[in-house]
Short mmCIF file of C-alpha atoms and ligand atoms in Angstrom, two decimals:
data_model
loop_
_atom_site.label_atom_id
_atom_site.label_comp_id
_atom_site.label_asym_id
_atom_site.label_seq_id
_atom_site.Cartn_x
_atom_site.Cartn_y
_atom_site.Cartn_z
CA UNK A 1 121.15 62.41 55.67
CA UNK A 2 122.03 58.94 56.66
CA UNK A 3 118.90 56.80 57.08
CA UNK A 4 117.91 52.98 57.20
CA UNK A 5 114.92 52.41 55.52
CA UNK A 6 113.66 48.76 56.44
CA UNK A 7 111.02 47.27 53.87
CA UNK A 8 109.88 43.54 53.88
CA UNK A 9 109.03 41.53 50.25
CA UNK A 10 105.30 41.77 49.03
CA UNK A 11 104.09 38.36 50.42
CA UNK A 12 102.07 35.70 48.06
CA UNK A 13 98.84 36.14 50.45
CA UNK A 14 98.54 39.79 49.96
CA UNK A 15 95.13 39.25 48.60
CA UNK A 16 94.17 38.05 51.65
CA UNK A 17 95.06 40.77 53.56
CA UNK A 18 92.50 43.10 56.05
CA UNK A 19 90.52 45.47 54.38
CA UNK A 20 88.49 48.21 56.29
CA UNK A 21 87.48 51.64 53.98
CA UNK A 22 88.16 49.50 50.70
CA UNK A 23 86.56 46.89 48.57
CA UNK A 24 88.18 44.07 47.60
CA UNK A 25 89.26 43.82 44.23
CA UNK A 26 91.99 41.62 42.46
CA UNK A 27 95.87 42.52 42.63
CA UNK A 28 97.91 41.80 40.31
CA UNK A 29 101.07 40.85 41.84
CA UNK A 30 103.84 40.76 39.45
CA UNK A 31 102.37 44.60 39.26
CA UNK A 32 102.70 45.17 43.24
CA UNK A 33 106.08 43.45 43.16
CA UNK A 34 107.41 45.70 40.89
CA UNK A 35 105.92 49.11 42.26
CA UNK A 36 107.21 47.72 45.60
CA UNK A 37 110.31 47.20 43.70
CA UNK A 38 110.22 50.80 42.56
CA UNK A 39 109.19 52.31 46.07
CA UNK A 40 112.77 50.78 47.30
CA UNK A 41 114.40 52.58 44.08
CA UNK A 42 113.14 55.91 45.22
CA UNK A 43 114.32 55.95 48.48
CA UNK A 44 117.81 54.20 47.70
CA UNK A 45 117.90 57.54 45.45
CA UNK A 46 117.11 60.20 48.18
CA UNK A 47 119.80 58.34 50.37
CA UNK A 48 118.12 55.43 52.44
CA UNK A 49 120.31 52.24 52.37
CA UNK A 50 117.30 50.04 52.23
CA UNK A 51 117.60 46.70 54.99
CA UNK A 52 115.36 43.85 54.31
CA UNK A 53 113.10 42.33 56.86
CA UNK A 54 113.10 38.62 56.19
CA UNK A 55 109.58 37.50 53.42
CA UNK A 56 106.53 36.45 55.76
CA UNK A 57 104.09 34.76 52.70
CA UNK A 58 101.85 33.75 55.22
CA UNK A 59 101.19 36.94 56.32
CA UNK A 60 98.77 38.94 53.82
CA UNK A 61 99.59 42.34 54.98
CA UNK A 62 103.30 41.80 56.18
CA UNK A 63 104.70 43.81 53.31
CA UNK A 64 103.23 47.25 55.59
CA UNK A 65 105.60 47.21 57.76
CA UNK A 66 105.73 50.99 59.68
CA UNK A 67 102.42 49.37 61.62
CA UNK A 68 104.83 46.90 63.17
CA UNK A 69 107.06 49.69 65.39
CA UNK A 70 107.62 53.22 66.47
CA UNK A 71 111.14 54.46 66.24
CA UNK A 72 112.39 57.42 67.33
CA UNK A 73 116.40 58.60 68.12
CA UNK A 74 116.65 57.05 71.11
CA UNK A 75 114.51 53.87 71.27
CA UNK A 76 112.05 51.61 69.10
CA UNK A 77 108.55 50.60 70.21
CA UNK A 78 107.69 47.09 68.66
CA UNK A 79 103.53 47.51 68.38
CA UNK A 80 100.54 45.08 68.94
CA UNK A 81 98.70 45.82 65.81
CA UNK A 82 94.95 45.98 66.20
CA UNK A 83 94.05 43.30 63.68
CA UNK A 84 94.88 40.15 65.22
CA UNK A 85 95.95 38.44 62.15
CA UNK A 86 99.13 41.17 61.74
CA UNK A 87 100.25 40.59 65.05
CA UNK A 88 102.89 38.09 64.44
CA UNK A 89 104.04 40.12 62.37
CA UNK A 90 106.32 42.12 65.05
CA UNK A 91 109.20 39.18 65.62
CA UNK A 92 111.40 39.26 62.63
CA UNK A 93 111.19 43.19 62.42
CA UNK A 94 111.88 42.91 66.32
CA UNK A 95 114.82 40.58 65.47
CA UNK A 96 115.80 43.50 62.51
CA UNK A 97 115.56 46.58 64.21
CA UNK A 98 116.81 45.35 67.44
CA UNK A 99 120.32 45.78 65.51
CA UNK A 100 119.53 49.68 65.60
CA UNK A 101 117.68 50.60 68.68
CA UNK A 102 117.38 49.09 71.88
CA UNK A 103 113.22 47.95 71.82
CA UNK A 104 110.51 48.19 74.21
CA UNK A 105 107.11 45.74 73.28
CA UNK A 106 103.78 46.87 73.96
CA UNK A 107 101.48 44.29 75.59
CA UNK A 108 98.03 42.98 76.36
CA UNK A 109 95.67 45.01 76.28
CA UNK A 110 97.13 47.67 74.25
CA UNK A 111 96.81 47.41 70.60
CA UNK A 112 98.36 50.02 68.75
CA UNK A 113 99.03 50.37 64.65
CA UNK A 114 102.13 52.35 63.51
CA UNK A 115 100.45 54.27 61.13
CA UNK A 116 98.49 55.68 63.75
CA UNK A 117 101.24 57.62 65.15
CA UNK A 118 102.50 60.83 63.37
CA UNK A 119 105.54 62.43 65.19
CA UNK A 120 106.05 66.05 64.54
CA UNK A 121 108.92 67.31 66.71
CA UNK A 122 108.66 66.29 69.99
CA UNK A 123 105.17 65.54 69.77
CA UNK A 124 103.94 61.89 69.29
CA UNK A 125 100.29 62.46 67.89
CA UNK A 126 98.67 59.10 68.32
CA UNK A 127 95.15 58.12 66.55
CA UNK A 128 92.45 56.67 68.53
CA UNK A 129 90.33 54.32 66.33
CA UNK A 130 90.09 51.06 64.87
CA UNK A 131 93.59 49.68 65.64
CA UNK A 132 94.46 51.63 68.19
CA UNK A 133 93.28 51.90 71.64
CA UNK A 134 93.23 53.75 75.05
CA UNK A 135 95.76 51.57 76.29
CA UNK A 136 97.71 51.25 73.34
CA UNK A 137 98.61 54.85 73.69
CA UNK A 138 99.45 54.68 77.29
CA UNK A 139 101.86 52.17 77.24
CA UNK A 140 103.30 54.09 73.96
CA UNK A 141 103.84 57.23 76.45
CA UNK A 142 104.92 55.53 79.48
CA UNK A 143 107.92 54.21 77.05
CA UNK A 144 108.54 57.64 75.63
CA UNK A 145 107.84 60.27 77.91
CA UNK A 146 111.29 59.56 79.72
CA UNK A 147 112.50 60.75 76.77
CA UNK A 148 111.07 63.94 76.69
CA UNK A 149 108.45 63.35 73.81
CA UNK A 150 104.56 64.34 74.32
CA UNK A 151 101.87 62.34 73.84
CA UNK A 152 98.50 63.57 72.16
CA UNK A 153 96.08 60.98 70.90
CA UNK A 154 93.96 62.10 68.06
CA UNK A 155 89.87 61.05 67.41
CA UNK A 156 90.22 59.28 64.19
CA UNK A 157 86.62 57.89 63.15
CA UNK A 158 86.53 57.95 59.32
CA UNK A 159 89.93 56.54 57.98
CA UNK A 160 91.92 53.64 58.77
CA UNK A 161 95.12 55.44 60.34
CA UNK A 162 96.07 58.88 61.45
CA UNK A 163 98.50 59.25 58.85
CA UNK A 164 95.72 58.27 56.04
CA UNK A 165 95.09 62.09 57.43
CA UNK A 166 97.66 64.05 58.00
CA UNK A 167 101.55 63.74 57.52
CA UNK A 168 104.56 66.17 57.81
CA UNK A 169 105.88 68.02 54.95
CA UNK A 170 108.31 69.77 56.47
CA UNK A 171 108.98 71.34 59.89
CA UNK A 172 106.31 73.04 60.78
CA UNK A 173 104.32 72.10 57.52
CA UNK A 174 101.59 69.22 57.45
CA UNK A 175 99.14 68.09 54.72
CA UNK A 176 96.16 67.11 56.00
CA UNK A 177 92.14 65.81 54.94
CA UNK A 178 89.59 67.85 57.04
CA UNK A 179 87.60 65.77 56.18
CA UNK A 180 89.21 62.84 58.64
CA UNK A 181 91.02 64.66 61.13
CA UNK A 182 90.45 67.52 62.96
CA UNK A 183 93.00 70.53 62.01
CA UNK A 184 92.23 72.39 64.97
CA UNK A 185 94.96 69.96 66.56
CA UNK A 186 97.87 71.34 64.23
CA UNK A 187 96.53 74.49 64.22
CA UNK A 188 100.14 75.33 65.76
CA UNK A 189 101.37 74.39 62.09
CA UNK A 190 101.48 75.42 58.60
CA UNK A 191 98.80 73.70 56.77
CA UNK A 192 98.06 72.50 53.22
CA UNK A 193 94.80 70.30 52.33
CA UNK A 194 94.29 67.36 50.22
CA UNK A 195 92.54 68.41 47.03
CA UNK A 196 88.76 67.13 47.91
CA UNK A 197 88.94 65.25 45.29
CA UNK A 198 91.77 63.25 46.47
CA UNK A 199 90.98 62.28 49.90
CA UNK A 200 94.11 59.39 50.22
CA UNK A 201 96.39 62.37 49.29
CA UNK A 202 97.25 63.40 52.65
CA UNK A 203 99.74 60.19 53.37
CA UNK A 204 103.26 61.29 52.54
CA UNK A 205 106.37 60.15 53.55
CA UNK A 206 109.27 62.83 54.40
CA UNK A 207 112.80 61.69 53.31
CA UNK A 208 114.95 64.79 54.28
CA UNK A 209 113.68 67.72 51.86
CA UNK A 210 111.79 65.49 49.81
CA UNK A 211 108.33 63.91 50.33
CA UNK A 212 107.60 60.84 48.42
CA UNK A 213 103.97 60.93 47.53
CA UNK A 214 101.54 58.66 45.03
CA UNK A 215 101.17 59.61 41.94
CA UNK A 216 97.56 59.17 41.91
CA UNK A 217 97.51 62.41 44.04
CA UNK A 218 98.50 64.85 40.77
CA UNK A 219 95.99 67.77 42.45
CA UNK A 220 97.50 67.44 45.73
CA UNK A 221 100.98 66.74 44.80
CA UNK A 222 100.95 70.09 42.95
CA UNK A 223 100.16 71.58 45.73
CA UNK A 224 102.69 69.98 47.81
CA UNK A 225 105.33 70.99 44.90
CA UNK A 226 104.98 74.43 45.83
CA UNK A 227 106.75 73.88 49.15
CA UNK A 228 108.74 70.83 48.95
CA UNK A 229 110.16 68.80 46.98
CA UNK A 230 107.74 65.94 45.69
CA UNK A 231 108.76 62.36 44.11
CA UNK A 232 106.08 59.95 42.71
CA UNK A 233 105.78 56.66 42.71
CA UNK A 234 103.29 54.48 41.98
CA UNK A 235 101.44 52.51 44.70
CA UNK A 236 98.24 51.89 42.76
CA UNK A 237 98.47 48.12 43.63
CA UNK A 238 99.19 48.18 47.65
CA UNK A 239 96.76 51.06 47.66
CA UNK A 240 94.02 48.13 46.82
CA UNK A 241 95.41 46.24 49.99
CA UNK A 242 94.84 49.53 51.66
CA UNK A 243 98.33 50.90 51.80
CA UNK A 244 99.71 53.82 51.15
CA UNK A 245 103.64 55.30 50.90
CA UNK A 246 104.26 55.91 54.58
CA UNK A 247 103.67 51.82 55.16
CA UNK A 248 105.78 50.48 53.21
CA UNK A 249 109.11 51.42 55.15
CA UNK A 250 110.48 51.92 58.83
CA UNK A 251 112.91 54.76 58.89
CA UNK A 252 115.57 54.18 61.04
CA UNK A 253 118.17 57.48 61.64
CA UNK A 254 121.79 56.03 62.29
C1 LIG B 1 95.70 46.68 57.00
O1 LIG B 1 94.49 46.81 56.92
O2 LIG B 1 96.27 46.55 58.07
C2 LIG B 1 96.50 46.62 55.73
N1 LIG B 1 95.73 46.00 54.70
C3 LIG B 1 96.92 48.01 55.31
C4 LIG B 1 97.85 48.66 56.29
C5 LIG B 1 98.33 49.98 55.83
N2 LIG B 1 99.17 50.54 56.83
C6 LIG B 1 99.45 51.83 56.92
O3 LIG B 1 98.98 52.63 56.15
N3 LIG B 1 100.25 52.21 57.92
#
């Protein structure tokens, strides 16, 4: 495969950055620099030539940057994140990706987080909740639908994105928490759960035949290992800013 993965530098203020479904505890950053360091590692080594967006350290939760845009083959969708403080966030990955994809911006009144939108296919399932709204997902389809992609938004009442639920695996194959998401909407897919014991387990992020998972998952990674192939890294550190592997990058297909 020949991918782009774009990542952006851990900024100084991540300790200040928004915080739903976790507590706030301290960071330690030369920690978080270096498992960021590592997450860049890993996917240089399944094939990703990793593009930088330029360091925001003003912006506490700039380092996540899939909530910034949607991209698919044929266009990219800069977002209007639903926490006001990440929305000028979008210019310099507008000004990045823009090299890849010719972009489309979401506006006023739609808000609409990244993480809350899980393509499988030619399906764009899009959560409904905290970040994202009614008219976030309209404006989301009225770009894409022209390009023969459907549009199915998701309930999502009890985590903070759609893909803190449910991710692909493979074709066909998701991982999922029951718990926060409804299966009966990929009923039409192979399904593996999150061991309950692990409820953040379900956020993976497919690089060709490999998933990249945290390794604070062991349970559910096992489980994962028995279809796919499954690298670790650790993430304990953004995980207390409330991130998880799927955040950290854009993948861009070239
Ligand atoms: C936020 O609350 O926006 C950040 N602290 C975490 C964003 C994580 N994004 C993601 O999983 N797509």
């Amino acid at each position: 495969m020949r991918a782009v993965a774009m990542t952006r530098p851990v900024p100084r203020s991540l300790t200040e950055c928004e915080l739903t479904h976790v507590q706030r505890v301290p960071i330690d950053m030369t920690v978080a620099r270096a498992q960021h360091a590592e997450y860049e590692r890993t996917l240089a080594a399944l094939g990703c030539e990793i593009v930088h967006v330029p360091a925001a350290d003003e912006l506490p939760d700039s380092v996540f940057v899939e909530d910034t845009a949607i991209v698919v083959d044929e266009i990219a969708i800069i977002t209007r994140p639903g926490a006001a403080s990440r929305r000028p966030e979008t210019g310099e990955v507008a000004t990045t990706l823009g090299s890849f994809r010719q972009l489309r911006f979401l506006s006023e009144p739609a808000t609409l987080d990244g993480g809350d939108v899980l393509r499988l296919g030619r399906v764009l399932y899009v959560g409904l909740g905290t970040r994202t709204n009614d008219a976030g997902v309209q404006q989301l389809a009225d770009f894409i639908s022209p390009y023969s992609y459907d549009v199915r938004a998701v309930p999502v009442d009890d985590c903070l994105h759609l893909k803190s639920a449910v991710t692909e695996l493979a074709p066909g194959i998701v991982v999922i928490n029951p718990q926060w998401v409804n299966g009966q909407m990929f009923r039409d897919h192979a399904i593996i759960e999150v061991d309950p014991s692990e409820p953040a387990a379900a956020n993976v992020l497919r690089i060709g035949e490999t998933v990249v998972a945290a390794a604070a998952h062991p349970r559910t990674n096992a489980r994962l290992s028995s279809v796919v192939h499954v690298r670790t890294v650790d993430v304990s550190e953004l995980a207390k800013a409330e991130g998880a592997v799927t955040c950290c990058s854009l993948i861009v297909n070239v």
